[in-house]
PDB file of C-alpha atoms in Angstrom:
ATOM      1  CA  MET A  21     -20.211 -39.879  89.442  1.00 57.00           C
ATOM      2  CA  ALA A  22     -16.315 -39.695  90.328  1.00 72.00           C
ATOM      3  CA  TYR A  23     -14.322 -40.076  87.679  1.00 82.00           C
ATOM      4  CA  SER A  24     -11.203 -42.321  87.347  1.00 87.00           C
ATOM      5  CA  ASP A  25      -7.987 -40.313  88.149  1.00 90.00           C
ATOM      6  CA  LYS A  26      -6.575 -41.007  84.619  1.00 89.00           C
ATOM      7  CA  VAL A  27      -9.852 -39.443  83.646  1.00 90.00           C
ATOM      8  CA  VAL A  28      -9.756 -36.446  85.976  1.00 90.00           C
ATOM      9  CA  ASP A  29      -5.680 -36.277  84.051  1.00 91.00           C
ATOM     10  CA  HIS A  30      -6.240 -35.829  80.618  1.00 90.00           C
ATOM     11  CA  TYR A  31      -9.078 -33.521  81.952  1.00 87.00           C
ATOM     12  CA  ASN A  32      -6.859 -31.194  83.252  1.00 88.00           C
ATOM     13  CA  ASN A  33      -4.170 -31.720  80.887  1.00 89.00           C
ATOM     14  CA  PRO A  34      -5.621 -32.557  77.808  1.00 90.00           C
ATOM     15  CA  ARG A  35      -2.822 -34.016  75.024  1.00 91.00           C
ATOM     16  CA  ASN A  36      -2.887 -33.208  71.640  1.00 94.00           C
ATOM     17  CA  VAL A  37      -5.481 -30.421  72.067  1.00 94.00           C
ATOM     18  CA  GLY A  38      -5.467 -28.119  68.781  1.00 94.00           C
ATOM     19  CA  SER A  39      -6.128 -28.389  65.078  1.00 94.00           C
ATOM     20  CA  MET A  40      -4.537 -29.163  61.605  1.00 95.00           C
ATOM     21  CA  ASP A  41      -5.312 -27.693  58.058  1.00 94.00           C
ATOM     22  CA  LYS A  42      -8.114 -30.274  56.851  1.00 92.00           C
ATOM     23  CA  SER A  43      -7.216 -29.492  53.223  1.00 93.00           C
ATOM     24  CA  ARG A  44      -3.816 -30.995  53.268  1.00 94.00           C
ATOM     25  CA  THR A  45      -3.803 -34.573  51.639  1.00 94.00           C
ATOM     26  CA  ASP A  46      -1.432 -35.878  54.579  1.00 95.00           C
ATOM     27  CA  VAL A  47      -4.536 -35.063  57.542  1.00 96.00           C
ATOM     28  CA  GLY A  48      -7.572 -36.815  58.035  1.00 96.00           C
ATOM     29  CA  THR A  49      -9.774 -35.284  59.644  1.00 96.00           C
ATOM     30  CA  GLY A  50     -13.318 -37.331  61.854  1.00 95.00           C
ATOM     31  CA  MET A  51     -16.068 -35.166  63.117  1.00 93.00           C
ATOM     32  CA  VAL A  52     -18.324 -37.190  65.373  1.00 91.00           C
ATOM     33  CA  GLY A  53     -21.394 -36.387  67.764  1.00 85.00           C
ATOM     34  CA  ALA A  54     -23.749 -37.533  70.104  1.00 74.00           C
ATOM     35  CA  PRO A  55     -26.857 -35.924  69.907  1.00 63.00           C
ATOM     36  CA  GLU A  56     -28.258 -36.884  73.345  1.00 63.00           C
ATOM     37  CA  CYS A  57     -25.838 -35.150  75.417  1.00 68.00           C
ATOM     38  CA  GLY A  58     -24.583 -32.712  72.826  1.00 73.00           C
ATOM     39  CA  ASP A  59     -21.050 -33.619  72.749  1.00 85.00           C
ATOM     40  CA  VAL A  60     -19.194 -33.060  69.341  1.00 90.00           C
ATOM     41  CA  MET A  61     -15.586 -34.341  69.017  1.00 93.00           C
ATOM     42  CA  LYS A  62     -13.053 -33.540  65.805  1.00 96.00           C
ATOM     43  CA  LEU A  63     -10.015 -35.486  65.898  1.00 97.00           C
ATOM     44  CA  GLN A  64      -6.951 -35.205  63.077  1.00 97.00           C
ATOM     45  CA  ILE A  65      -4.384 -37.489  61.933  1.00 97.00           C
ATOM     46  CA  GLN A  66      -1.194 -36.427  60.086  1.00 97.00           C
ATOM     47  CA  VAL A  67       0.244 -39.319  58.010  1.00 97.00           C
ATOM     48  CA  ASN A  68       3.655 -39.819  56.689  1.00 95.00           C
ATOM     49  CA  SER A  69       2.114 -40.893  53.024  1.00 88.00           C
ATOM     50  CA  ALA A  70       5.635 -43.298  52.322  1.00 92.00           C
ATOM     51  CA  THR A  71       5.381 -45.019  55.525  1.00 94.00           C
ATOM     52  CA  GLY A  72       2.091 -44.558  56.158  1.00 93.00           C
ATOM     53  CA  ILE A  73       2.838 -44.069  59.994  1.00 96.00           C
ATOM     54  CA  ILE A  74       0.707 -41.329  62.023  1.00 97.00           C
ATOM     55  CA  GLU A  75       3.428 -38.848  62.806  1.00 97.00           C
ATOM     56  CA  ASP A  76       0.640 -36.152  64.693  1.00 97.00           C
ATOM     57  CA  ALA A  77      -2.786 -36.202  65.977  1.00 97.00           C
ATOM     58  CA  LYS A  78      -4.842 -33.385  67.342  1.00 97.00           C
ATOM     59  CA  PHE A  79      -8.062 -33.055  68.858  1.00 96.00           C
ATOM     60  CA  LYS A  80     -10.551 -30.769  70.065  1.00 96.00           C
ATOM     61  CA  THR A  81     -13.602 -32.211  72.000  1.00 94.00           C
ATOM     62  CA  PHE A  82     -16.962 -30.208  73.248  1.00 92.00           C
ATOM     63  CA  GLY A  83     -18.710 -32.347  75.675  1.00 87.00           C
ATOM     64  CA  CYS A  84     -18.388 -34.022  79.308  1.00 86.00           C
ATOM     65  CA  GLY A  85     -14.676 -34.997  81.056  1.00 88.00           C
ATOM     66  CA  SER A  86     -15.012 -38.622  80.026  1.00 91.00           C
ATOM     67  CA  ALA A  87     -15.558 -37.545  76.079  1.00 92.00           C
ATOM     68  CA  ILE A  88     -12.202 -34.919  76.587  1.00 93.00           C
ATOM     69  CA  ALA A  89     -10.552 -37.836  78.379  1.00 94.00           C
ATOM     70  CA  SER A  90     -11.733 -40.388  75.708  1.00 94.00           C
ATOM     71  CA  SER A  91     -10.229 -38.187  72.593  1.00 95.00           C
ATOM     72  CA  SER A  92      -7.117 -37.277  74.175  1.00 95.00           C
ATOM     73  CA  LEU A  93      -6.339 -40.945  75.258  1.00 95.00           C
ATOM     74  CA  ALA A  94      -6.986 -41.709  71.485  1.00 95.00           C
ATOM     75  CA  THR A  95      -4.520 -39.077  69.842  1.00 96.00           C
ATOM     76  CA  GLU A  96      -1.544 -40.468  72.269  1.00 96.00           C
ATOM     77  CA  TRP A  97      -2.261 -43.992  71.138  1.00 96.00           C
ATOM     78  CA  LEU A  98      -2.656 -42.960  67.529  1.00 96.00           C
ATOM     79  CA  LYS A  99       0.621 -41.182  67.221  1.00 96.00           C
ATOM     80  CA  GLY A 100       3.250 -43.807  66.084  1.00 96.00           C
ATOM     81  CA  LYS A 101       0.475 -46.437  64.831  1.00 96.00           C
ATOM     82  CA  SER A 102       0.478 -47.240  61.488  1.00 96.00           C
ATOM     83  CA  VAL A 103      -3.144 -46.664  59.837  1.00 95.00           C
ATOM     84  CA  ASP A 104      -4.099 -50.038  59.718  1.00 94.00           C
ATOM     85  CA  GLU A 105      -2.629 -50.669  63.698  1.00 95.00           C
ATOM     86  CA  ALA A 106      -4.968 -47.544  64.316  1.00 96.00           C
ATOM     87  CA  LEU A 107      -7.639 -48.954  62.825  1.00 96.00           C
ATOM     88  CA  GLU A 108      -7.519 -51.994  65.896  1.00 96.00           C
ATOM     89  CA  ILE A 109      -8.374 -49.349  68.808  1.00 96.00           C
ATOM     90  CA  LYS A 110     -11.629 -50.659  70.017  1.00 94.00           C
ATOM     91  CA  ASN A 111     -13.797 -48.564  72.546  1.00 94.00           C
ATOM     92  CA  THR A 112     -13.464 -51.370  75.029  1.00 94.00           C
ATOM     93  CA  ASP A 113      -9.367 -51.038  75.297  1.00 95.00           C
ATOM     94  CA  ILE A 114     -10.438 -47.077  76.047  1.00 93.00           C
ATOM     95  CA  VAL A 115     -12.999 -47.491  78.899  1.00 94.00           C
ATOM     96  CA  SER A 116     -10.598 -49.871  80.523  1.00 93.00           C
ATOM     97  CA  GLU A 117      -7.673 -47.516  80.416  1.00 92.00           C
ATOM     98  CA  LEU A 118      -9.705 -45.244  81.575  1.00 92.00           C
ATOM     99  CA  ALA A 119     -12.094 -47.269  83.968  1.00 92.00           C
ATOM    100  CA  LEU A 120     -15.149 -45.468  82.308  1.00 91.00           C
ATOM    101  CA  PRO A 121     -18.747 -46.188  84.239  1.00 90.00           C
ATOM    102  CA  PRO A 122     -21.290 -47.777  82.200  1.00 89.00           C
ATOM    103  CA  VAL A 123     -22.799 -44.466  81.336  1.00 86.00           C
ATOM    104  CA  LYS A 124     -20.038 -43.312  79.763  1.00 88.00           C
ATOM    105  CA  ILE A 125     -19.304 -45.962  77.586  1.00 89.00           C
ATOM    106  CA  HIS A 126     -20.809 -44.002  74.652  1.00 88.00           C
ATOM    107  CA  CYS A 127     -17.698 -41.331  75.106  1.00 89.00           C
ATOM    108  CA  SER A 128     -15.469 -43.934  74.274  1.00 92.00           C
ATOM    109  CA  VAL A 129     -17.702 -45.519  70.967  1.00 91.00           C
ATOM    110  CA  LEU A 130     -17.497 -41.470  70.297  1.00 92.00           C
ATOM    111  CA  ALA A 131     -13.457 -41.121  70.174  1.00 94.00           C
ATOM    112  CA  GLU A 132     -13.251 -45.046  67.897  1.00 95.00           C
ATOM    113  CA  ASP A 133     -15.974 -43.579  65.642  1.00 94.00           C
ATOM    114  CA  ALA A 134     -13.374 -40.439  65.248  1.00 95.00           C
ATOM    115  CA  ILE A 135     -10.857 -42.258  65.063  1.00 96.00           C
ATOM    116  CA  LYS A 136     -12.356 -44.042  61.929  1.00 96.00           C
ATOM    117  CA  ALA A 137     -13.575 -41.177  60.452  1.00 95.00           C
ATOM    118  CA  ALA A 138     -10.040 -39.573  59.893  1.00 96.00           C
ATOM    119  CA  ILE A 139      -8.639 -42.647  58.636  1.00 96.00           C
ATOM    120  CA  ASN A 140     -11.511 -42.917  56.305  1.00 95.00           C
ATOM    121  CA  ASP A 141     -10.761 -39.115  55.328  1.00 95.00           C
ATOM    122  CA  TYR A 142      -7.252 -39.697  55.217  1.00 96.00           C
ATOM    123  CA  LYS A 143      -7.805 -42.741  52.914  1.00 94.00           C
ATOM    124  CA  THR A 144     -10.377 -41.354  50.589  1.00 94.00           C
ATOM    125  CA  LYS A 145      -7.785 -38.631  50.091  1.00 93.00           C
ATOM    126  CA  GLN A 146      -5.061 -40.422  48.943  1.00 90.00           C
ATOM    127  CA  GLY A 147      -7.474 -42.273  46.553  1.00 85.00           C
ATOM    128  CA  ALA A 148      -7.512 -45.647  48.646  1.00 65.00           C
ATOM    129  CA  PRO A 149     -10.534 -48.127  48.367  1.00 59.00           C
ATOM    130  CA  VAL A 150     -12.208 -47.327  51.395  1.00 59.00           C
ATOM    131  CA  SER A 151     -12.304 -50.277  53.348  1.00 56.00           C
ATOM    132  CA  ALA A 152     -16.263 -52.075  53.934  1.00 50.00           C
ATOM    133  CA  GLU A 153     -14.876 -51.948  58.089  1.00 51.00           C
ATOM    134  CA  THR A 154     -14.550 -48.083  58.241  1.00 50.00           C
ATOM    135  CA  VAL A 155     -18.191 -47.278  57.066  1.00 49.00           C
ATOM    136  CA  SER A 156     -20.111 -49.052  58.086  1.00 43.00           C
ATOM    137  CA  HIS A 157     -20.426 -49.237  61.590  1.00 45.00           C
TER     138      HIS A 157
ATOM    139  CA  MET B  24     -70.812 -43.902  85.814  1.00 76.00           C
ATOM    140  CA  PHE B  25     -68.299 -45.982  85.292  1.00 87.00           C
ATOM    141  CA  SER B  26     -69.163 -49.504  84.085  1.00 89.00           C
ATOM    142  CA  GLY B  27     -65.613 -50.841  85.166  1.00 91.00           C
ATOM    143  CA  PRO B  28     -61.735 -49.467  85.345  1.00 94.00           C
ATOM    144  CA  PRO B  29     -60.942 -46.780  83.071  1.00 95.00           C
ATOM    145  CA  PRO B  30     -58.030 -46.807  80.581  1.00 96.00           C
ATOM    146  CA  THR B  31     -54.889 -46.183  81.341  1.00 97.00           C
ATOM    147  CA  ASP B  32     -53.625 -45.407  77.406  1.00 97.00           C
ATOM    148  CA  TYR B  33     -53.701 -41.433  76.999  1.00 98.00           C
ATOM    149  CA  PHE B  34     -55.303 -41.875  73.662  1.00 98.00           C
ATOM    150  CA  ALA B  35     -57.929 -43.972  75.243  1.00 97.00           C
ATOM    151  CA  ILE B  36     -59.020 -42.183  77.751  1.00 97.00           C
ATOM    152  CA  PHE B  37     -59.656 -38.776  76.025  1.00 96.00           C
ATOM    153  CA  GLY B  38     -61.652 -41.580  73.606  1.00 95.00           C
ATOM    154  CA  ILE B  39     -60.194 -40.548  70.485  1.00 96.00           C
ATOM    155  CA  GLU B  40     -57.873 -42.639  68.332  1.00 94.00           C
ATOM    156  CA  ASN B  41     -54.041 -43.398  68.341  1.00 94.00           C
ATOM    157  CA  LYS B  42     -53.033 -40.889  66.206  1.00 96.00           C
ATOM    158  CA  LEU B  43     -50.080 -38.118  66.173  1.00 97.00           C
ATOM    159  CA  ALA B  44     -51.378 -35.224  64.409  1.00 97.00           C
ATOM    160  CA  LEU B  45     -54.241 -34.313  66.513  1.00 96.00           C
ATOM    161  CA  ASP B  46     -56.064 -31.308  66.660  1.00 95.00           C
ATOM    162  CA  VAL B  47     -55.261 -29.469  70.344  1.00 96.00           C
ATOM    163  CA  GLU B  48     -58.015 -27.083  70.853  1.00 97.00           C
ATOM    164  CA  ASP B  49     -60.363 -30.570  70.567  1.00 96.00           C
ATOM    165  CA  LEU B  50     -58.359 -32.448  72.813  1.00 97.00           C
ATOM    166  CA  GLN B  51     -58.629 -29.081  75.134  1.00 97.00           C
ATOM    167  CA  ARG B  52     -62.445 -29.205  74.668  1.00 97.00           C
ATOM    168  CA  ARG B  53     -62.642 -32.877  75.817  1.00 97.00           C
ATOM    169  CA  PHE B  54     -59.819 -32.314  78.792  1.00 98.00           C
ATOM    170  CA  TYR B  55     -62.506 -29.893  79.971  1.00 97.00           C
ATOM    171  CA  ALA B  56     -65.743 -31.889  79.936  1.00 97.00           C
ATOM    172  CA  ASN B  57     -64.099 -34.806  80.898  1.00 96.00           C
ATOM    173  CA  SER B  58     -62.381 -33.136  83.746  1.00 96.00           C
ATOM    174  CA  ARG B  59     -65.946 -31.559  84.716  1.00 96.00           C
ATOM    175  CA  GLU B  60     -67.521 -35.375  84.211  1.00 94.00           C
ATOM    176  CA  TRP B  61     -64.969 -37.230  86.619  1.00 95.00           C
ATOM    177  CA  HIS B  62     -64.103 -34.506  88.921  1.00 94.00           C
ATOM    178  CA  PRO B  63     -64.012 -37.243  92.518  1.00 90.00           C
ATOM    179  CA  ASP B  64     -66.556 -34.705  94.015  1.00 91.00           C
ATOM    180  CA  ARG B  65     -69.467 -35.670  91.745  1.00 91.00           C
ATOM    181  CA  HIS B  66     -68.621 -39.862  92.389  1.00 89.00           C
ATOM    182  CA  ALA B  67     -68.103 -38.673  96.277  1.00 86.00           C
ATOM    183  CA  ARG B  68     -71.839 -41.105  96.691  1.00 89.00           C
ATOM    184  CA  ALA B  69     -71.844 -43.601  94.605  1.00 89.00           C
ATOM    185  CA  GLY B  70     -69.940 -46.053  96.620  1.00 91.00           C
ATOM    186  CA  ALA B  71     -65.596 -46.624  96.966  1.00 93.00           C
ATOM    187  CA  LEU B  72     -65.124 -48.568  93.737  1.00 94.00           C
ATOM    188  CA  GLN B  73     -66.550 -45.542  91.580  1.00 94.00           C
ATOM    189  CA  LEU B  74     -65.085 -43.005  93.572  1.00 94.00           C
ATOM    190  CA  ALA B  75     -61.411 -44.738  93.024  1.00 95.00           C
ATOM    191  CA  TYR B  76     -62.728 -45.209  89.135  1.00 96.00           C
ATOM    192  CA  ALA B  77     -62.902 -41.204  89.142  1.00 95.00           C
ATOM    193  CA  GLU B  78     -59.749 -40.869  90.983  1.00 95.00           C
ATOM    194  CA  ALA B  79     -57.818 -42.949  88.580  1.00 96.00           C
ATOM    195  CA  ALA B  80     -59.710 -41.637  85.465  1.00 97.00           C
ATOM    196  CA  SER B  81     -59.179 -37.896  86.739  1.00 97.00           C
ATOM    197  CA  ALA B  82     -55.284 -38.694  87.290  1.00 97.00           C
ATOM    198  CA  THR B  83     -54.820 -40.167  84.149  1.00 97.00           C
ATOM    199  CA  LEU B  84     -56.770 -37.568  82.395  1.00 98.00           C
ATOM    200  CA  ASN B  85     -54.382 -34.859  83.592  1.00 98.00           C
ATOM    201  CA  ASP B  86     -51.419 -36.791  82.853  1.00 98.00           C
ATOM    202  CA  ALA B  87     -52.554 -37.506  79.183  1.00 98.00           C
ATOM    203  CA  TRP B  88     -53.494 -33.873  78.570  1.00 98.00           C
ATOM    204  CA  ARG B  89     -49.714 -32.388  80.017  1.00 98.00           C
ATOM    205  CA  VAL B  90     -48.232 -35.273  77.335  1.00 98.00           C
ATOM    206  CA  LEU B  91     -50.294 -35.312  74.014  1.00 98.00           C
ATOM    207  CA  ARG B  92     -51.072 -31.084  74.157  1.00 98.00           C
ATOM    208  CA  ASP B  93     -47.214 -31.386  73.426  1.00 97.00           C
ATOM    209  CA  PRO B  94     -46.129 -32.640  70.126  1.00 97.00           C
ATOM    210  CA  VAL B  95     -42.592 -33.819  70.704  1.00 95.00           C
ATOM    211  CA  ALA B  96     -43.886 -35.638  74.431  1.00 96.00           C
ATOM    212  CA  ARG B  97     -46.980 -36.806  72.151  1.00 97.00           C
ATOM    213  CA  ALA B  98     -44.439 -38.293  69.942  1.00 97.00           C
ATOM    214  CA  GLU B  99     -42.049 -39.528  72.428  1.00 95.00           C
ATOM    215  CA  TYR B 100     -45.078 -41.592  73.999  1.00 97.00           C
ATOM    216  CA  VAL B 101     -46.171 -43.254  70.900  1.00 97.00           C
ATOM    217  CA  LEU B 102     -42.421 -44.360  70.320  1.00 95.00           C
ATOM    218  CA  LYS B 103     -42.219 -45.441  73.883  1.00 94.00           C
ATOM    219  CA  ASN B 104     -45.821 -47.495  73.195  1.00 95.00           C
ATOM    220  CA  ALA B 105     -44.138 -49.030  70.039  1.00 94.00           C
ATOM    221  CA  GLY B 106     -40.924 -50.427  72.006  1.00 93.00           C
ATOM    222  CA  PHE B 107     -38.355 -46.763  71.291  1.00 89.00           C
ATOM    223  CA  ASP B 108     -35.730 -46.846  73.026  1.00 79.00           C
ATOM    224  CA  ILE B 109     -35.632 -42.363  73.310  1.00 70.00           C
ATOM    225  CA  GLY B 110     -32.832 -42.710  75.608  1.00 61.00           C
ATOM    226  CA  GLU B 111     -30.461 -44.558  72.873  1.00 58.00           C
ATOM    227  CA  GLN B 112     -27.338 -43.039  71.620  1.00 50.00           C
ATOM    228  CA  ARG B 113     -27.896 -42.836  68.180  1.00 54.00           C
ATOM    229  CA  GLY B 114     -24.814 -40.676  66.630  1.00 51.00           C
ATOM    230  CA  LYS B 115     -25.750 -41.392  62.975  1.00 58.00           C
ATOM    231  CA  ASP B 116     -28.621 -39.289  63.507  1.00 60.00           C
ATOM    232  CA  VAL B 117     -26.634 -35.763  62.623  1.00 68.00           C
ATOM    233  CA  PRO B 118     -25.920 -35.691  59.519  1.00 73.00           C
ATOM    234  CA  PRO B 119     -21.769 -34.276  58.934  1.00 75.00           C
ATOM    235  CA  GLU B 120     -22.096 -30.524  57.537  1.00 78.00           C
ATOM    236  CA  LEU B 121     -24.323 -30.035  60.599  1.00 81.00           C
ATOM    237  CA  LEU B 122     -21.380 -31.528  62.826  1.00 85.00           C
ATOM    238  CA  GLU B 123     -19.361 -28.886  60.718  1.00 86.00           C
ATOM    239  CA  GLU B 124     -21.532 -25.877  61.784  1.00 86.00           C
ATOM    240  CA  VAL B 125     -21.982 -27.003  65.555  1.00 87.00           C
ATOM    241  CA  PHE B 126     -18.449 -27.533  66.230  1.00 90.00           C
ATOM    242  CA  GLU B 127     -17.730 -23.996  64.869  1.00 89.00           C
ATOM    243  CA  LEU B 128     -20.945 -22.587  67.193  1.00 90.00           C
ATOM    244  CA  ASN B 129     -18.961 -24.358  70.539  1.00 90.00           C
ATOM    245  CA  MET B 130     -15.836 -22.390  69.328  1.00 90.00           C
ATOM    246  CA  ALA B 131     -17.247 -19.204  69.079  1.00 90.00           C
ATOM    247  CA  LEU B 132     -19.177 -20.002  72.735  1.00 89.00           C
ATOM    248  CA  GLU B 133     -16.011 -20.891  73.878  1.00 89.00           C
ATOM    249  CA  GLU B 134     -14.562 -17.938  72.813  1.00 89.00           C
ATOM    250  CA  ALA B 135     -17.266 -15.594  73.748  1.00 87.00           C
ATOM    251  CA  ARG B 136     -17.294 -17.094  77.449  1.00 84.00           C
ATOM    252  CA  ASP B 137     -13.479 -16.228  77.674  1.00 85.00           C
ATOM    253  CA  GLY B 138     -14.752 -12.446  76.672  1.00 83.00           C
ATOM    254  CA  ASP B 139     -14.360 -12.297  73.384  1.00 84.00           C
ATOM    255  CA  GLU B 140     -16.916  -9.796  72.003  1.00 84.00           C
ATOM    256  CA  SER B 141     -16.128 -10.535  68.524  1.00 85.00           C
ATOM    257  CA  ALA B 142     -17.179 -14.129  69.044  1.00 88.00           C
ATOM    258  CA  LYS B 143     -20.563 -12.926  70.264  1.00 89.00           C
ATOM    259  CA  ALA B 144     -21.309 -11.509  66.595  1.00 89.00           C
ATOM    260  CA  GLU B 145     -21.172 -14.979  65.656  1.00 88.00           C
ATOM    261  CA  VAL B 146     -22.913 -16.698  67.993  1.00 91.00           C
ATOM    262  CA  GLY B 147     -25.562 -14.462  67.393  1.00 92.00           C
ATOM    263  CA  ARG B 148     -25.451 -15.471  63.486  1.00 90.00           C
ATOM    264  CA  ALA B 149     -25.510 -18.951  64.380  1.00 89.00           C
ATOM    265  CA  LEU B 150     -28.334 -19.044  66.582  1.00 92.00           C
ATOM    266  CA  THR B 151     -30.109 -17.696  63.768  1.00 93.00           C
ATOM    267  CA  LYS B 152     -29.326 -20.304  61.777  1.00 91.00           C
ATOM    268  CA  PHE B 153     -30.193 -22.868  64.109  1.00 91.00           C
ATOM    269  CA  GLU B 154     -33.447 -21.688  65.404  1.00 94.00           C
ATOM    270  CA  GLY B 155     -34.388 -21.631  61.942  1.00 94.00           C
ATOM    271  CA  LEU B 156     -33.606 -25.098  61.229  1.00 92.00           C
ATOM    272  CA  LEU B 157     -35.518 -26.056  64.029  1.00 94.00           C
ATOM    273  CA  GLN B 158     -38.498 -24.500  62.852  1.00 96.00           C
ATOM    274  CA  GLU B 159     -37.687 -26.499  59.668  1.00 95.00           C
ATOM    275  CA  ILE B 160     -37.651 -29.770  62.071  1.00 94.00           C
ATOM    276  CA  ASP B 161     -40.998 -28.711  62.977  1.00 96.00           C
ATOM    277  CA  VAL B 162     -42.494 -28.621  59.864  1.00 97.00           C
ATOM    278  CA  GLN B 163     -40.931 -32.205  58.928  1.00 97.00           C
ATOM    279  CA  ARG B 164     -42.192 -33.095  62.277  1.00 97.00           C
ATOM    280  CA  ASP B 165     -45.927 -32.263  61.324  1.00 97.00           C
ATOM    281  CA  GLY B 166     -45.322 -34.291  58.110  1.00 97.00           C
ATOM    282  CA  ILE B 167     -43.824 -37.591  59.629  1.00 98.00           C
ATOM    283  CA  PHE B 168     -47.214 -37.484  61.752  1.00 98.00           C
ATOM    284  CA  VAL B 169     -49.751 -37.125  58.888  1.00 97.00           C
ATOM    285  CA  ALA B 170     -47.532 -39.857  57.101  1.00 97.00           C
ATOM    286  CA  TYR B 171     -47.657 -41.972  60.023  1.00 97.00           C
ATOM    287  CA  ASP B 172     -51.489 -41.214  60.585  1.00 97.00           C
ATOM    288  CA  ALA B 173     -52.166 -42.444  57.181  1.00 97.00           C
ATOM    289  CA  ASN B 174     -50.060 -45.798  57.228  1.00 96.00           C
ATOM    290  CA  PRO B 175     -48.389 -46.655  60.354  1.00 95.00           C
ATOM    291  CA  THR B 176     -45.204 -47.718  59.757  1.00 95.00           C
ATOM    292  CA  ARG B 177     -42.323 -48.568  61.894  1.00 95.00           C
ATOM    293  CA  GLU B 178     -39.885 -47.202  59.286  1.00 95.00           C
ATOM    294  CA  THR B 179     -41.779 -43.848  59.646  1.00 96.00           C
ATOM    295  CA  LEU B 180     -41.595 -44.161  63.728  1.00 95.00           C
ATOM    296  CA  THR B 181     -37.699 -45.040  62.759  1.00 92.00           C
ATOM    297  CA  SER B 182     -37.432 -41.863  61.146  1.00 92.00           C
ATOM    298  CA  LEU B 183     -39.677 -39.583  63.849  1.00 94.00           C
ATOM    299  CA  ARG B 184     -37.193 -41.102  66.239  1.00 90.00           C
ATOM    300  CA  SER B 185     -34.039 -39.595  64.211  1.00 87.00           C
ATOM    301  CA  LEU B 186     -35.664 -35.786  63.938  1.00 90.00           C
ATOM    302  CA  LEU B 187     -36.553 -35.779  67.680  1.00 90.00           C
ATOM    303  CA  ASN B 188     -32.750 -36.853  68.643  1.00 84.00           C
ATOM    304  CA  ARG B 189     -31.856 -34.136  65.732  1.00 84.00           C
ATOM    305  CA  ARG B 190     -34.050 -31.787  67.459  1.00 89.00           C
ATOM    306  CA  LYS B 191     -33.301 -32.104  70.663  1.00 84.00           C
ATOM    307  CA  TYR B 192     -29.302 -31.715  69.265  1.00 81.00           C
ATOM    308  CA  LEU B 193     -30.652 -27.964  68.459  1.00 87.00           C
ATOM    309  CA  GLN B 194     -32.223 -27.448  71.111  1.00 89.00           C
ATOM    310  CA  ASN B 195     -29.648 -28.025  73.811  1.00 84.00           C
ATOM    311  CA  LEU B 196     -27.206 -25.204  71.342  1.00 86.00           C
ATOM    312  CA  VAL B 197     -29.724 -22.898  71.027  1.00 92.00           C
ATOM    313  CA  ARG B 198     -30.390 -22.871  74.680  1.00 91.00           C
ATOM    314  CA  ASP B 199     -26.277 -22.368  74.827  1.00 87.00           C
ATOM    315  CA  ALA B 200     -26.157 -19.937  72.495  1.00 90.00           C
ATOM    316  CA  ARG B 201     -28.844 -17.857  74.080  1.00 92.00           C
ATOM    317  CA  ALA B 202     -26.975 -17.687  77.649  1.00 89.00           C
ATOM    318  CA  ALA B 203     -24.443 -16.971  76.511  1.00 86.00           C
ATOM    319  CA  LEU B 204     -25.628 -13.685  74.504  1.00 87.00           C
ATOM    320  CA  ALA B 205     -27.566 -12.563  77.518  1.00 84.00           C
TER     321      ALA B 205
END
């Protein structure tokens, strides 16, 4: 299967690879996986708790090119957004940006799940009530 | 002699009930007995229809034996017949604490591939752990088999499907870890 140019670009030059100290209260960590293909994705955000703006985002993904590209793109999009804006990111946005074929849509779902899990973790650490939308999915 | 077309269902071709917990030795005895009886050579002079039935019965029996002798393939056969989509993505089947360990193992695998010898020891430790988890899953699987046979509900099949997905996940990891250590 041919990957789109954008997928290849993110795969060859992944943005924001790395990790943050997950014990920090201003860091939210999302760890998600897809049993079928064995993908595992860790996505972290560092939030300015005064402004609620995501100042940094990091990821590390073990999986196919589309999974790596989806999470790389997600970290790019997350930076500079408020936590609430970040919750608006949908997997379909990732699909259209990266031109993912139908068999790779689950990679974008994984990235969306990772964003929600990271925000959820951040909110839990901040002691905020966790909205139903971020947990049930 | 066949009184009609032989069954196409894998349990029916063995003449046994639709059960998940099977006695594989009994299954093997039935396989040999039926194979002899239905061998097309024994039906060659009984007419074209009888020969066609014998060939169909033998073919189904071979497929059924390959599937039913293996607990995982058997479970997948029962799930598929119940309308479950085996290949469906089920991210929630993997508990978070397991994901952490999967991630750590992948990190160690990457380092080991890059030539870091100390990472190999970590891969080895993780491999032992994941092999243990696989064994636990097989024990759980056998428990679900017995529960389903006693009371065949969809809930039981749903939990079986989750368990098999988790098993596949772990098996892929174990395979990668073994390859890295070889």
